[in-house]
């Protein structure tokens, strides 16, 4: 993912944000009932359950929600 973002000339900070949101993380695994990221896919992203959870439960700003969704779409 780092290489693909670099080729598209994304900034280092944006690259770090995208990798953080889209790569397997503890919060992502816990959110999806401890399922391995290889077992999740389009339904989790298309239904935007992960992204919808952010403002409702985590109370993050809209910009953070948008960045998380963009990272998942990029992936």
PDB file of C-alpha atoms in Angstrom:
ATOM      1  CA  UNK A   1       0.000   0.000   0.000  1.00  0.00           C
ATOM      2  CA  UNK A   2       2.903   2.343   0.720  1.00  0.00           C
ATOM      3  CA  UNK A   3       4.159   1.930  -2.849  1.00  0.00           C
ATOM      4  CA  UNK A   4       0.741   2.572  -4.408  1.00  0.00           C
ATOM      5  CA  UNK A   5       0.274   5.733  -2.359  1.00  0.00           C
ATOM      6  CA  UNK A   6       3.761   6.957  -3.209  1.00  0.00           C
ATOM      7  CA  UNK A   7       3.184   6.464  -6.928  1.00  0.00           C
ATOM      8  CA  UNK A   8       0.047   8.611  -6.631  1.00  0.00           C
ATOM      9  CA  UNK A   9       2.094  11.301  -4.814  1.00  0.00           C
ATOM     10  CA  UNK A  10       0.130  11.186  -1.588  1.00  0.00           C
ATOM     11  CA  UNK A  11       1.790  13.081   1.252  1.00  0.00           C
ATOM     12  CA  UNK A  12       3.604  11.151   3.945  1.00  0.00           C
ATOM     13  CA  UNK A  13       1.002  12.135   6.547  1.00  0.00           C
ATOM     14  CA  UNK A  14      -1.878  11.045   4.315  1.00  0.00           C
ATOM     15  CA  UNK A  15      -0.063   7.790   3.624  1.00  0.00           C
ATOM     16  CA  UNK A  16       0.280   7.154   7.338  1.00  0.00           C
ATOM     17  CA  UNK A  17      -3.402   7.930   7.888  1.00  0.00           C
ATOM     18  CA  UNK A  18      -4.551   5.638   5.067  1.00  0.00           C
ATOM     19  CA  UNK A  19      -2.349   2.794   6.232  1.00  0.00           C
ATOM     20  CA  UNK A  20      -3.572   3.271   9.779  1.00  0.00           C
ATOM     21  CA  UNK A  21      -7.226   3.134   8.786  1.00  0.00           C
ATOM     22  CA  UNK A  22      -7.072   0.351   6.259  1.00  0.00           C
ATOM     23  CA  UNK A  23      -4.468  -2.082   7.525  1.00  0.00           C
ATOM     24  CA  UNK A  24      -5.420  -4.667  10.096  1.00  0.00           C
ATOM     25  CA  UNK A  25      -5.534  -3.027  13.452  1.00  0.00           C
ATOM     26  CA  UNK A  26      -6.701  -4.078  16.854  1.00  0.00           C
ATOM     27  CA  UNK A  27      -9.733  -1.777  16.700  1.00  0.00           C
ATOM     28  CA  UNK A  28     -10.762  -3.103  13.265  1.00  0.00           C
ATOM     29  CA  UNK A  29     -10.478  -6.721  14.400  1.00  0.00           C
ATOM     30  CA  UNK A  30     -12.374  -6.054  17.623  1.00  0.00           C
ATOM     31  CA  UNK A  31     -15.090  -4.119  15.778  1.00  0.00           C
ATOM     32  CA  UNK A  32     -15.710  -7.081  13.487  1.00  0.00           C
ATOM     33  CA  UNK A  33     -16.159  -9.577  16.327  1.00  0.00           C
ATOM     34  CA  UNK A  34     -12.511 -10.651  16.352  1.00  0.00           C
ATOM     35  CA  UNK A  35     -12.681 -11.849  12.742  1.00  0.00           C
ATOM     36  CA  UNK A  36      -9.399 -11.788  10.856  1.00  0.00           C
ATOM     37  CA  UNK A  37      -9.276  -9.032   8.187  1.00  0.00           C
ATOM     38  CA  UNK A  38      -8.893 -11.748   5.531  1.00  0.00           C
ATOM     39  CA  UNK A  39     -12.392 -12.897   6.487  1.00  0.00           C
ATOM     40  CA  UNK A  40     -13.888  -9.431   6.027  1.00  0.00           C
ATOM     41  CA  UNK A  41     -14.402  -7.704   2.726  1.00  0.00           C
ATOM     42  CA  UNK A  42     -16.894  -5.854   0.555  1.00  0.00           C
ATOM     43  CA  UNK A  43     -19.946  -6.248   2.824  1.00  0.00           C
ATOM     44  CA  UNK A  44     -18.114  -4.606   5.727  1.00  0.00           C
ATOM     45  CA  UNK A  45     -16.901  -1.719   3.570  1.00  0.00           C
ATOM     46  CA  UNK A  46     -19.960  -1.311   1.341  1.00  0.00           C
ATOM     47  CA  UNK A  47     -22.284  -1.370   4.306  1.00  0.00           C
ATOM     48  CA  UNK A  48     -19.885   1.138   5.843  1.00  0.00           C
ATOM     49  CA  UNK A  49     -20.469  -0.393   9.270  1.00  0.00           C
ATOM     50  CA  UNK A  50     -16.926   0.437  10.278  1.00  0.00           C
ATOM     51  CA  UNK A  51     -17.174   4.019   9.064  1.00  0.00           C
ATOM     52  CA  UNK A  52     -20.668   4.578  10.465  1.00  0.00           C
ATOM     53  CA  UNK A  53     -19.443   3.368  13.852  1.00  0.00           C
ATOM     54  CA  UNK A  54     -16.917   6.216  14.042  1.00  0.00           C
ATOM     55  CA  UNK A  55     -19.243   9.221  14.483  1.00  0.00           C
ATOM     56  CA  UNK A  56     -21.978   7.329  16.318  1.00  0.00           C
ATOM     57  CA  UNK A  57     -19.920   5.473  18.907  1.00  0.00           C
ATOM     58  CA  UNK A  58     -16.492   7.094  18.819  1.00  0.00           C
ATOM     59  CA  UNK A  59     -17.735  10.673  18.283  1.00  0.00           C
ATOM     60  CA  UNK A  60     -15.112  11.545  15.673  1.00  0.00           C
ATOM     61  CA  UNK A  61     -15.359  14.522  13.322  1.00  0.00           C
ATOM     62  CA  UNK A  62     -16.802  14.165   9.831  1.00  0.00           C
ATOM     63  CA  UNK A  63     -13.360  14.728   8.324  1.00  0.00           C
ATOM     64  CA  UNK A  64     -11.990  11.698  10.193  1.00  0.00           C
ATOM     65  CA  UNK A  65     -14.929   9.587   9.053  1.00  0.00           C
ATOM     66  CA  UNK A  66     -14.331  10.690   5.458  1.00  0.00           C
ATOM     67  CA  UNK A  67     -10.622   9.896   5.683  1.00  0.00           C
ATOM     68  CA  UNK A  68     -11.322   6.419   7.050  1.00  0.00           C
ATOM     69  CA  UNK A  69     -13.833   5.730   4.272  1.00  0.00           C
ATOM     70  CA  UNK A  70     -11.419   7.009   1.609  1.00  0.00           C
ATOM     71  CA  UNK A  71      -8.686   4.754   2.962  1.00  0.00           C
ATOM     72  CA  UNK A  72     -10.949   1.716   2.797  1.00  0.00           C
ATOM     73  CA  UNK A  73     -12.019   2.591  -0.744  1.00  0.00           C
ATOM     74  CA  UNK A  74      -8.390   3.004  -1.779  1.00  0.00           C
ATOM     75  CA  UNK A  75      -7.566  -0.395  -0.352  1.00  0.00           C
TER      76      UNK A  75
END
